[in-house]
């Protein structure tokens, strides 16, 4: 194990920005454990209540874009952690990140801060970087060029626990896709690092000698491709080996939208993550080990990092939901279609209202409605289960199964039993039932909140039509 050459000193006051983010939220208790007095800059003090360390830190409520707020937060601090990134998909990311970093560096110098610590992205020299990765490199350079000495730590993929978007992307792609079409650059080499090891280096960087102002590469003990990470994740969690077919035409833009469709990670957030995978990112030096030493027990391997991460992760049932919801919906559609007899002599003998749509109009309407049921239901169940709301997920399933049974029953009652009056009553029950999944999907939140409203509206129209037919054919 390497030995530390940092000058001993008593921990003072440290400011952590981005403390409500994943890394920041884990860094704060580590610093408290090392004896630091921790101050947090946050836009909303209420967000800190979710953390068990919320009552043990000094809180400055403000915004990192405000010079006055930064000066209040940095006053009297010895070390400042800059853990702010623009990953919200907003416009002009590079300009916003650069201006934020410049403002922070200026305020830190004015406050007499002794050191800034920043976690940036590992990258190859001279490569044509993605906008997000290039911006992170630029932010690191802004801090290095400022009067306050900076330690810019550069990491590739951090393998953390549940709640990190990078981990969520890896996890859900693996769990939800037994087979996938993926870009060739998933075979680029990456040196991932366990979150505990990243935190070790971040905490240690606060104790660096005052004359140290440079970048440091950090990484775990293994170099893997993202494809190998997927296969290793599957093996660790008892999943079958994933079939991955490489294609050369899947651009980062397309890939990010594909990730946004398959996983809970929004496409705008996935885009910078995907863009960083285009490059091979391997640690080129290990100088930080000489300053702060290795973690106790050594660096954590990828498999152990995944095991630790999955200890607190909620089970994901999306693949099961896709199969069951699709099977139930297709079954209801098939049984309804099998019962339908628009060419029967009985149906042709009925007195139909003038506004009755022609039989050929129904398949083009029902097909997208059934597809909507599947897509919205799977998304709703994934959201409810992912947020730890199993009772609501179970209630949604009951509402959906009941509705699909009623959907099929109408076709049998009308076309096979040939009881228009009974079918009309059942159609009214079906229409009322259709509002329940729509209401529950909306209450679950997410992008598909009101996506089942067209289905509920169409069943309402079908109830009115069925009632009109029953009245004209008593």
GROMACS .gro file of C-alpha atoms in nm:
model
  474
    1UNK     CA    1   0.000   0.000   0.000
    2UNK     CA    2   0.120   0.350  -0.082
    3UNK     CA    3   0.194   0.583   0.204
    4UNK     CA    4   0.059   0.935   0.233
    5UNK     CA    5   0.294   1.229   0.197
    6UNK     CA    6   0.031   1.494   0.272
    7UNK     CA    7   0.120   1.744   0.542
    8UNK     CA    8  -0.075   1.658   0.860
    9UNK     CA    9  -0.326   1.916   0.967
   10UNK     CA   10  -0.642   1.935   1.175
   11UNK     CA   11  -0.961   1.925   0.963
   12UNK     CA   12  -1.133   2.261   0.944
   13UNK     CA   13  -1.446   2.376   0.764
   14UNK     CA   14  -1.538   2.238   0.425
   15UNK     CA   15  -1.810   2.350   0.184
   16UNK     CA   16  -1.988   2.091  -0.029
   17UNK     CA   17  -2.188   2.205  -0.330
   18UNK     CA   18  -2.412   1.950  -0.497
   19UNK     CA   19  -2.472   1.780  -0.161
   20UNK     CA   20  -2.821   1.668  -0.263
   21UNK     CA   21  -2.675   1.481  -0.560
   22UNK     CA   22  -2.566   1.120  -0.541
   23UNK     CA   23  -2.191   1.167  -0.491
   24UNK     CA   24  -2.234   1.475  -0.274
   25UNK     CA   25  -2.485   1.300  -0.051
   26UNK     CA   26  -2.236   1.020   0.016
   27UNK     CA   27  -1.938   1.251   0.052
   28UNK     CA   28  -2.083   1.460   0.335
   29UNK     CA   29  -2.096   1.180   0.598
   30UNK     CA   30  -1.744   1.069   0.497
   31UNK     CA   31  -1.614   1.419   0.567
   32UNK     CA   32  -1.802   1.437   0.896
   33UNK     CA   33  -1.645   1.105   0.992
   34UNK     CA   34  -1.300   1.252   0.921
   35UNK     CA   35  -1.365   1.536   1.166
   36UNK     CA   36  -1.447   1.813   0.918
   37UNK     CA   37  -1.706   2.079   0.992
   38UNK     CA   38  -1.928   2.052   0.687
   39UNK     CA   39  -2.123   2.337   0.533
   40UNK     CA   40  -2.371   2.278   0.250
   41UNK     CA   41  -2.492   2.520  -0.016
   42UNK     CA   42  -2.838   2.422  -0.136
   43UNK     CA   43  -3.130   2.590  -0.309
   44UNK     CA   44  -3.373   2.419  -0.072
   45UNK     CA   45  -3.292   2.326   0.286
   46UNK     CA   46  -3.597   2.097   0.285
   47UNK     CA   47  -3.416   1.856   0.051
   48UNK     CA   48  -3.161   1.782   0.323
   49UNK     CA   49  -3.425   1.623   0.545
   50UNK     CA   50  -3.405   1.305   0.339
   51UNK     CA   51  -3.044   1.257   0.459
   52UNK     CA   52  -2.961   1.131   0.806
   53UNK     CA   53  -2.675   1.381   0.817
   54UNK     CA   54  -2.904   1.678   0.748
   55UNK     CA   55  -2.899   1.792   1.111
   56UNK     CA   56  -2.522   1.767   1.145
   57UNK     CA   57  -2.418   2.023   0.884
   58UNK     CA   58  -2.423   2.400   0.849
   59UNK     CA   59  -2.678   2.496   0.583
   60UNK     CA   60  -2.654   2.799   0.356
   61UNK     CA   61  -2.966   2.834   0.143
   62UNK     CA   62  -2.877   2.990  -0.190
   63UNK     CA   63  -2.784   2.938  -0.552
   64UNK     CA   64  -2.442   2.868  -0.702
   65UNK     CA   65  -2.517   3.125  -0.974
   66UNK     CA   66  -2.534   3.405  -0.715
   67UNK     CA   67  -2.210   3.573  -0.617
   68UNK     CA   68  -2.358   3.690  -0.286
   69UNK     CA   69  -2.477   3.339  -0.198
   70UNK     CA   70  -2.136   3.194  -0.285
   71UNK     CA   71  -1.955   3.447  -0.071
   72UNK     CA   72  -2.180   3.368   0.227
   73UNK     CA   73  -2.127   2.995   0.180
   74UNK     CA   74  -1.749   3.016   0.131
   75UNK     CA   75  -1.678   3.262   0.412
   76UNK     CA   76  -1.450   3.099   0.668
   77UNK     CA   77  -1.409   2.770   0.480
   78UNK     CA   78  -1.077   2.594   0.422
   79UNK     CA   79  -1.174   2.354   0.142
   80UNK     CA   80  -1.453   2.375  -0.115
   81UNK     CA   81  -1.594   2.081  -0.313
   82UNK     CA   82  -1.733   2.178  -0.650
   83UNK     CA   83  -1.976   1.901  -0.751
   84UNK     CA   84  -2.202   2.094  -0.985
   85UNK     CA   85  -2.281   1.974  -1.338
   86UNK     CA   86  -2.543   2.073  -1.595
   87UNK     CA   87  -2.703   1.744  -1.701
   88UNK     CA   88  -3.059   1.871  -1.742
   89UNK     CA   89  -3.054   1.889  -2.120
   90UNK     CA   90  -3.087   2.267  -2.118
   91UNK     CA   91  -2.935   2.481  -2.390
   92UNK     CA   92  -2.576   2.608  -2.396
   93UNK     CA   93  -2.450   2.365  -2.136
   94UNK     CA   94  -2.085   2.457  -2.187
   95UNK     CA   95  -2.141   2.829  -2.136
   96UNK     CA   96  -2.346   2.777  -1.820
   97UNK     CA   97  -2.094   2.538  -1.669
   98UNK     CA   98  -1.803   2.767  -1.753
   99UNK     CA   99  -1.970   3.072  -1.599
  100UNK     CA  100  -2.064   2.876  -1.286
  101UNK     CA  101  -1.706   2.754  -1.242
  102UNK     CA  102  -1.560   3.102  -1.299
  103UNK     CA  103  -1.796   3.253  -1.044
  104UNK     CA  104  -1.715   2.982  -0.791
  105UNK     CA  105  -1.338   3.017  -0.839
  106UNK     CA  106  -1.356   3.395  -0.797
  107UNK     CA  107  -1.568   3.372  -0.481
  108UNK     CA  108  -1.336   3.106  -0.337
  109UNK     CA  109  -1.031   3.328  -0.394
  110UNK     CA  110  -1.205   3.627  -0.236
  111UNK     CA  111  -1.297   3.416   0.068
  112UNK     CA  112  -0.941   3.293   0.118
  113UNK     CA  113  -1.023   2.925   0.055
  114UNK     CA  114  -0.712   2.704   0.061
  115UNK     CA  115  -0.823   2.434  -0.185
  116UNK     CA  116  -1.093   2.344  -0.438
  117UNK     CA  117  -1.173   1.978  -0.513
  118UNK     CA  118  -1.360   1.887  -0.831
  119UNK     CA  119  -1.473   1.554  -0.975
  120UNK     CA  120  -1.445   1.562  -1.353
  121UNK     CA  121  -1.439   1.309  -1.634
  122UNK     CA  122  -1.154   1.086  -1.745
  123UNK     CA  123  -1.084   1.148  -2.113
  124UNK     CA  124  -0.829   1.072  -2.385
  125UNK     CA  125  -0.593   1.355  -2.477
  126UNK     CA  126  -0.664   1.528  -2.807
  127UNK     CA  127  -0.991   1.345  -2.877
  128UNK     CA  128  -1.303   1.508  -3.019
  129UNK     CA  129  -1.503   1.497  -2.697
  130UNK     CA  130  -1.878   1.510  -2.652
  131UNK     CA  131  -2.022   1.845  -2.546
  132UNK     CA  132  -2.078   1.722  -2.191
  133UNK     CA  133  -1.734   1.567  -2.144
  134UNK     CA  134  -1.559   1.863  -2.308
  135UNK     CA  135  -1.745   2.093  -2.072
  136UNK     CA  136  -1.632   1.896  -1.768
  137UNK     CA  137  -1.273   1.916  -1.891
  138UNK     CA  138  -1.311   2.291  -1.942
  139UNK     CA  139  -1.453   2.335  -1.591
  140UNK     CA  140  -1.152   2.154  -1.448
  141UNK     CA  141  -0.918   2.383  -1.639
  142UNK     CA  142  -1.105   2.693  -1.519
  143UNK     CA  143  -1.050   2.582  -1.159
  144UNK     CA  144  -0.683   2.498  -1.222
  145UNK     CA  145  -0.623   2.842  -1.375
  146UNK     CA  146  -0.781   3.019  -1.075
  147UNK     CA  147  -0.578   3.158  -0.779
  148UNK     CA  148  -0.694   2.884  -0.539
  149UNK     CA  149  -0.505   2.552  -0.572
  150UNK     CA  150  -0.733   2.286  -0.720
  151UNK     CA  151  -0.736   1.907  -0.725
  152UNK     CA  152  -0.928   1.796  -1.034
  153UNK     CA  153  -1.005   1.426  -1.000
  154UNK     CA  154  -1.091   1.255  -1.329
  155UNK     CA  155  -1.300   0.937  -1.325
  156UNK     CA  156  -1.463   0.723  -1.593
  157UNK     CA  157  -1.776   0.527  -1.492
  158UNK     CA  158  -1.841   0.537  -1.118
  159UNK     CA  159  -2.015   0.218  -1.006
  160UNK     CA  160  -2.233   0.337  -0.724
  161UNK     CA  161  -2.561   0.225  -0.573
  162UNK     CA  162  -2.926   0.270  -0.649
  163UNK     CA  163  -3.012   0.631  -0.732
  164UNK     CA  164  -2.718   0.714  -0.960
  165UNK     CA  165  -2.813   0.774  -1.323
  166UNK     CA  166  -2.497   0.608  -1.455
  167UNK     CA  167  -2.565   0.298  -1.249
  168UNK     CA  168  -2.935   0.302  -1.337
  169UNK     CA  169  -2.848   0.306  -1.706
  170UNK     CA  170  -2.619   0.002  -1.672
  171UNK     CA  171  -2.858  -0.183  -1.444
  172UNK     CA  172  -3.181  -0.139  -1.636
  173UNK     CA  173  -3.029  -0.201  -1.977
  174UNK     CA  174  -2.899  -0.531  -1.844
  175UNK     CA  175  -3.206  -0.638  -1.649
  176UNK     CA  176  -3.467  -0.539  -1.906
  177UNK     CA  177  -3.298  -0.654  -2.228
  178UNK     CA  178  -3.199  -1.021  -2.261
  179UNK     CA  179  -3.094  -0.925  -2.614
  180UNK     CA  180  -3.001  -0.584  -2.751
  181UNK     CA  181  -2.869  -0.404  -3.055
  182UNK     CA  182  -2.586  -0.180  -2.941
  183UNK     CA  183  -2.327   0.055  -3.095
  184UNK     CA  184  -1.981  -0.079  -3.169
  185UNK     CA  185  -1.826   0.168  -2.926
  186UNK     CA  186  -1.968  -0.035  -2.637
  187UNK     CA  187  -1.649  -0.234  -2.691
  188UNK     CA  188  -1.425   0.063  -2.603
  189UNK     CA  189  -1.212   0.015  -2.292
  190UNK     CA  190  -1.325   0.181  -1.968
  191UNK     CA  191  -1.172   0.178  -1.621
  192UNK     CA  192  -1.468   0.194  -1.380
  193UNK     CA  193  -1.426   0.283  -1.014
  194UNK     CA  194  -1.636   0.181  -0.715
  195UNK     CA  195  -1.809   0.471  -0.544
  196UNK     CA  196  -1.640   0.390  -0.211
  197UNK     CA  197  -1.300   0.423  -0.376
  198UNK     CA  198  -1.400   0.748  -0.548
  199UNK     CA  199  -1.509   0.885  -0.211
  200UNK     CA  200  -1.176   0.777  -0.058
  201UNK     CA  201  -0.989   0.985  -0.316
  202UNK     CA  202  -1.225   1.281  -0.284
  203UNK     CA  203  -1.186   1.294   0.094
  204UNK     CA  204  -0.810   1.249   0.068
  205UNK     CA  205  -0.779   1.533  -0.184
  206UNK     CA  206  -0.879   1.781   0.087
  207UNK     CA  207  -0.548   1.702   0.266
  208UNK     CA  208  -0.316   1.760  -0.030
  209UNK     CA  209  -0.017   1.995   0.016
  210UNK     CA  210  -0.087   2.358  -0.066
  211UNK     CA  211   0.142   2.361  -0.370
  212UNK     CA  212  -0.049   2.084  -0.550
  213UNK     CA  213  -0.259   2.222  -0.836
  214UNK     CA  214  -0.325   1.957  -1.100
  215UNK     CA  215  -0.545   1.681  -1.237
  216UNK     CA  216  -0.542   1.326  -1.099
  217UNK     CA  217  -0.674   1.017  -1.276
  218UNK     CA  218  -0.867   0.779  -1.053
  219UNK     CA  219  -0.994   0.434  -1.141
  220UNK     CA  220  -1.057   0.084  -1.013
  221UNK     CA  221  -0.835  -0.224  -1.050
  222UNK     CA  222  -0.993  -0.347  -1.377
  223UNK     CA  223  -1.021  -0.220  -1.734
  224UNK     CA  224  -1.341  -0.340  -1.902
  225UNK     CA  225  -1.560  -0.258  -2.199
  226UNK     CA  226  -1.917  -0.145  -2.135
  227UNK     CA  227  -2.028  -0.470  -2.298
  228UNK     CA  228  -1.820  -0.666  -2.047
  229UNK     CA  229  -1.972  -0.458  -1.767
  230UNK     CA  230  -2.319  -0.557  -1.887
  231UNK     CA  231  -2.226  -0.927  -1.897
  232UNK     CA  232  -2.053  -0.910  -1.557
  233UNK     CA  233  -2.355  -0.731  -1.405
  234UNK     CA  234  -2.580  -1.005  -1.541
  235UNK     CA  235  -2.358  -1.281  -1.399
  236UNK     CA  236  -2.335  -1.120  -1.055
  237UNK     CA  237  -2.714  -1.091  -1.035
  238UNK     CA  238  -2.790  -1.441  -1.158
  239UNK     CA  239  -2.913  -1.338  -1.503
  240UNK     CA  240  -2.844  -1.522  -1.825
  241UNK     CA  241  -2.573  -1.398  -2.053
  242UNK     CA  242  -2.705  -1.108  -2.265
  243UNK     CA  243  -2.703  -1.127  -2.644
  244UNK     CA  244  -2.544  -0.806  -2.772
  245UNK     CA  245  -2.531  -0.739  -3.146
  246UNK     CA  246  -2.303  -0.449  -3.243
  247UNK     CA  247  -2.408  -0.208  -3.518
  248UNK     CA  248  -2.199   0.080  -3.656
  249UNK     CA  249  -2.485   0.325  -3.717
  250UNK     CA  250  -2.625   0.387  -3.368
  251UNK     CA  251  -2.516   0.744  -3.293
  252UNK     CA  252  -2.497   0.880  -2.937
  253UNK     CA  253  -2.813   1.083  -3.008
  254UNK     CA  254  -3.006   0.774  -3.119
  255UNK     CA  255  -2.857   0.564  -2.841
  256UNK     CA  256  -2.959   0.818  -2.574
  257UNK     CA  257  -3.321   0.810  -2.693
  258UNK     CA  258  -3.308   0.432  -2.696
  259UNK     CA  259  -3.181   0.440  -2.336
  260UNK     CA  260  -3.458   0.685  -2.246
  261UNK     CA  261  -3.717   0.443  -2.384
  262UNK     CA  262  -3.582   0.132  -2.209
  263UNK     CA  263  -3.469   0.274  -1.874
  264UNK     CA  264  -3.596   0.534  -1.623
  265UNK     CA  265  -3.311   0.765  -1.731
  266UNK     CA  266  -3.446   1.058  -1.935
  267UNK     CA  267  -3.300   1.085  -2.286
  268UNK     CA  268  -3.163   1.435  -2.216
  269UNK     CA  269  -2.977   1.300  -1.912
  270UNK     CA  270  -2.867   0.982  -2.091
  271UNK     CA  271  -2.716   1.178  -2.380
  272UNK     CA  272  -2.406   1.307  -2.191
  273UNK     CA  273  -2.358   0.966  -2.029
  274UNK     CA  274  -2.374   0.789  -2.364
  275UNK     CA  275  -2.146   1.050  -2.520
  276UNK     CA  276  -1.875   0.970  -2.265
  277UNK     CA  277  -1.875   0.602  -2.369
  278UNK     CA  278  -1.764   0.686  -2.723
  279UNK     CA  279  -1.404   0.724  -2.598
  280UNK     CA  280  -1.164   0.481  -2.437
  281UNK     CA  281  -1.103   0.611  -2.087
  282UNK     CA  282  -0.823   0.440  -1.896
  283UNK     CA  283  -0.622   0.580  -1.605
  284UNK     CA  284  -0.282   0.707  -1.726
  285UNK     CA  285  -0.121   0.778  -1.390
  286UNK     CA  286  -0.165   0.681  -1.026
  287UNK     CA  287  -0.005   0.979  -0.857
  288UNK     CA  288  -0.291   1.041  -0.614
  289UNK     CA  289  -0.216   0.705  -0.452
  290UNK     CA  290   0.123   0.845  -0.347
  291UNK     CA  291  -0.045   1.141  -0.177
  292UNK     CA  292  -0.346   0.984  -0.002
  293UNK     CA  293  -0.273   0.610  -0.009
  294UNK     CA  294  -0.501   0.331  -0.127
  295UNK     CA  295  -0.831   0.255   0.049
  296UNK     CA  296  -0.809   0.009   0.336
  297UNK     CA  297  -0.833  -0.337   0.183
  298UNK     CA  298  -0.735  -0.209  -0.162
  299UNK     CA  299  -0.944  -0.096  -0.457
  300UNK     CA  300  -1.282  -0.265  -0.503
  301UNK     CA  301  -1.330  -0.485  -0.811
  302UNK     CA  302  -1.624  -0.438  -1.046
  303UNK     CA  303  -1.816  -0.744  -0.932
  304UNK     CA  304  -1.792  -0.651  -0.565
  305UNK     CA  305  -1.894  -0.293  -0.646
  306UNK     CA  306  -2.208  -0.422  -0.820
  307UNK     CA  307  -2.291  -0.652  -0.529
  308UNK     CA  308  -2.264  -0.361  -0.285
  309UNK     CA  309  -2.474  -0.141  -0.510
  310UNK     CA  310  -2.755  -0.395  -0.544
  311UNK     CA  311  -2.795  -0.448  -0.169
  312UNK     CA  312  -3.031  -0.150  -0.141
  313UNK     CA  313  -3.175  -0.155  -0.494
  314UNK     CA  314  -3.547  -0.209  -0.539
  315UNK     CA  315  -3.631  -0.522  -0.747
  316UNK     CA  316  -3.710  -0.443  -1.109
  317UNK     CA  317  -4.007  -0.628  -1.260
  318UNK     CA  318  -4.033  -0.449  -1.593
  319UNK     CA  319  -3.949  -0.754  -1.804
  320UNK     CA  320  -4.216  -0.952  -1.618
  321UNK     CA  321  -4.463  -0.666  -1.659
  322UNK     CA  322  -4.393  -0.641  -2.032
  323UNK     CA  323  -4.467  -1.011  -2.076
  324UNK     CA  324  -4.778  -1.027  -1.855
  325UNK     CA  325  -4.938  -0.701  -1.970
  326UNK     CA  326  -4.868  -0.778  -2.335
  327UNK     CA  327  -5.004  -1.132  -2.302
  328UNK     CA  328  -5.319  -1.015  -2.123
  329UNK     CA  329  -5.386  -0.732  -2.369
  330UNK     CA  330  -5.318  -0.940  -2.679
  331UNK     CA  331  -5.534  -1.218  -2.532
  332UNK     CA  332  -5.823  -0.979  -2.473
  333UNK     CA  333  -5.788  -0.837  -2.825
  334UNK     CA  334  -5.769  -1.184  -2.982
  335UNK     CA  335  -6.072  -1.320  -2.794
  336UNK     CA  336  -6.272  -1.009  -2.879
  337UNK     CA  337  -6.177  -1.037  -3.245
  338UNK     CA  338  -6.266  -1.407  -3.250
  339UNK     CA  339  -6.610  -1.333  -3.106
  340UNK     CA  340  -6.682  -1.050  -3.351
  341UNK     CA  341  -6.910  -1.141  -3.647
  342UNK     CA  342  -6.986  -0.826  -3.850
  343UNK     CA  343  -7.090  -1.037  -4.153
  344UNK     CA  344  -7.345  -1.245  -3.966
  345UNK     CA  345  -7.710  -1.243  -4.081
  346UNK     CA  346  -7.816  -1.140  -3.730
  347UNK     CA  347  -7.597  -0.831  -3.728
  348UNK     CA  348  -7.708  -0.727  -4.077
  349UNK     CA  349  -8.068  -0.748  -3.958
  350UNK     CA  350  -8.016  -0.492  -3.681
  351UNK     CA  351  -8.142  -0.135  -3.704
  352UNK     CA  352  -7.821   0.065  -3.661
  353UNK     CA  353  -7.797   0.442  -3.599
  354UNK     CA  354  -7.677   0.657  -3.889
  355UNK     CA  355  -7.368   0.764  -3.699
  356UNK     CA  356  -7.253   0.403  -3.651
  357UNK     CA  357  -6.893   0.379  -3.786
  358UNK     CA  358  -6.838   0.117  -4.057
  359UNK     CA  359  -6.692  -0.217  -3.938
  360UNK     CA  360  -6.363  -0.144  -4.116
  361UNK     CA  361  -6.308   0.158  -3.891
  362UNK     CA  362  -6.279  -0.042  -3.569
  363UNK     CA  363  -5.949  -0.232  -3.623
  364UNK     CA  364  -5.748   0.088  -3.702
  365UNK     CA  365  -5.889   0.243  -3.383
  366UNK     CA  366  -5.850  -0.052  -3.148
  367UNK     CA  367  -5.497  -0.147  -3.255
  368UNK     CA  368  -5.325   0.175  -3.133
  369UNK     CA  369  -5.550   0.178  -2.826
  370UNK     CA  370  -5.435  -0.171  -2.727
  371UNK     CA  371  -5.073  -0.069  -2.792
  372UNK     CA  372  -5.132   0.237  -2.572
  373UNK     CA  373  -5.263   0.012  -2.293
  374UNK     CA  374  -4.947  -0.199  -2.303
  375UNK     CA  375  -4.698   0.090  -2.319
  376UNK     CA  376  -4.870   0.304  -2.057
  377UNK     CA  377  -4.934   0.015  -1.819
  378UNK     CA  378  -4.573  -0.108  -1.830
  379UNK     CA  379  -4.443   0.247  -1.775
  380UNK     CA  380  -4.687   0.306  -1.489
  381UNK     CA  381  -4.602  -0.020  -1.314
  382UNK     CA  382  -4.230   0.045  -1.355
  383UNK     CA  383  -4.264   0.389  -1.201
  384UNK     CA  384  -4.476   0.271  -0.907
  385UNK     CA  385  -4.251  -0.025  -0.828
  386UNK     CA  386  -3.932   0.174  -0.880
  387UNK     CA  387  -4.052   0.437  -0.634
  388UNK     CA  388  -4.140   0.176  -0.372
  389UNK     CA  389  -4.520   0.198  -0.416
  390UNK     CA  390  -4.611  -0.173  -0.443
  391UNK     CA  391  -4.968  -0.132  -0.313
  392UNK     CA  392  -5.047   0.119  -0.588
  393UNK     CA  393  -4.889  -0.111  -0.846
  394UNK     CA  394  -5.103  -0.403  -0.726
  395UNK     CA  395  -5.415  -0.183  -0.738
  396UNK     CA  396  -5.331  -0.078  -1.094
  397UNK     CA  397  -5.292  -0.442  -1.200
  398UNK     CA  398  -5.632  -0.531  -1.053
  399UNK     CA  399  -5.793  -0.238  -1.233
  400UNK     CA  400  -5.627  -0.335  -1.561
  401UNK     CA  401  -5.710  -0.707  -1.544
  402UNK     CA  402  -6.072  -0.630  -1.455
  403UNK     CA  403  -6.101  -0.387  -1.741
  404UNK     CA  404  -5.959  -0.632  -1.995
  405UNK     CA  405  -6.206  -0.898  -1.880
  406UNK     CA  406  -6.494  -0.653  -1.929
  407UNK     CA  407  -6.348  -0.556  -2.268
  408UNK     CA  408  -6.365  -0.918  -2.388
  409UNK     CA  409  -6.702  -0.986  -2.224
  410UNK     CA  410  -6.876  -0.717  -2.429
  411UNK     CA  411  -6.780  -0.886  -2.756
  412UNK     CA  412  -6.912  -1.220  -2.631
  413UNK     CA  413  -7.239  -1.073  -2.500
  414UNK     CA  414  -7.309  -0.872  -2.815
  415UNK     CA  415  -7.181  -1.094  -3.095
  416UNK     CA  416  -7.221  -1.446  -2.955
  417UNK     CA  417  -7.498  -1.425  -2.694
  418UNK     CA  418  -7.670  -1.163  -2.911
  419UNK     CA  419  -7.823  -0.969  -2.623
  420UNK     CA  420  -7.783  -0.599  -2.716
  421UNK     CA  421  -7.955  -0.478  -2.397
  422UNK     CA  422  -7.727  -0.680  -2.170
  423UNK     CA  423  -7.425  -0.579  -2.379
  424UNK     CA  424  -7.526  -0.213  -2.343
  425UNK     CA  425  -7.531  -0.241  -1.964
  426UNK     CA  426  -7.195  -0.419  -1.973
  427UNK     CA  427  -7.056  -0.149  -2.204
  428UNK     CA  428  -7.148   0.114  -1.948
  429UNK     CA  429  -6.964  -0.081  -1.679
  430UNK     CA  430  -6.665  -0.115  -1.917
  431UNK     CA  431  -6.659   0.260  -1.981
  432UNK     CA  432  -6.668   0.335  -1.609
  433UNK     CA  433  -6.399   0.073  -1.550
  434UNK     CA  434  -6.174   0.228  -1.817
  435UNK     CA  435  -6.146   0.551  -1.621
  436UNK     CA  436  -5.983   0.367  -1.329
  437UNK     CA  437  -5.654   0.266  -1.501
  438UNK     CA  438  -5.644   0.610  -1.666
  439UNK     CA  439  -5.683   0.780  -1.329
  440UNK     CA  440  -5.422   0.559  -1.164
  441UNK     CA  441  -5.173   0.611  -1.449
  442UNK     CA  442  -5.216   0.987  -1.416
  443UNK     CA  443  -5.169   0.970  -1.038
  444UNK     CA  444  -4.847   0.771  -1.084
  445UNK     CA  445  -4.693   1.067  -1.268
  446UNK     CA  446  -4.436   1.048  -1.543
  447UNK     CA  447  -4.454   1.124  -1.912
  448UNK     CA  448  -4.752   0.894  -1.984
  449UNK     CA  449  -4.975   1.035  -1.713
  450UNK     CA  450  -5.287   1.085  -1.924
  451UNK     CA  451  -5.206   0.847  -2.208
  452UNK     CA  452  -5.503   0.619  -2.133
  453UNK     CA  453  -5.760   0.898  -2.168
  454UNK     CA  454  -5.821   0.815  -2.541
  455UNK     CA  455  -5.900   0.455  -2.444
  456UNK     CA  456  -6.143   0.569  -2.175
  457UNK     CA  457  -6.303   0.812  -2.420
  458UNK     CA  458  -6.343   0.543  -2.686
  459UNK     CA  459  -6.506   0.297  -2.446
  460UNK     CA  460  -6.739   0.578  -2.342
  461UNK     CA  461  -6.835   0.628  -2.708
  462UNK     CA  462  -6.880   0.250  -2.744
  463UNK     CA  463  -7.117   0.250  -2.446
  464UNK     CA  464  -7.329   0.525  -2.602
  465UNK     CA  465  -7.336   0.341  -2.936
  466UNK     CA  466  -7.420   0.007  -2.772
  467UNK     CA  467  -7.707   0.171  -2.579
  468UNK     CA  468  -7.844   0.330  -2.900
  469UNK     CA  469  -7.836  -0.008  -3.078
  470UNK     CA  470  -8.015  -0.176  -2.786
  471UNK     CA  471  -8.293   0.085  -2.788
  472UNK     CA  472  -8.351   0.053  -3.162
  473UNK     CA  473  -8.366  -0.326  -3.146
  474UNK     CA  474  -8.578  -0.411  -2.841
   0.00000   0.00000   0.00000
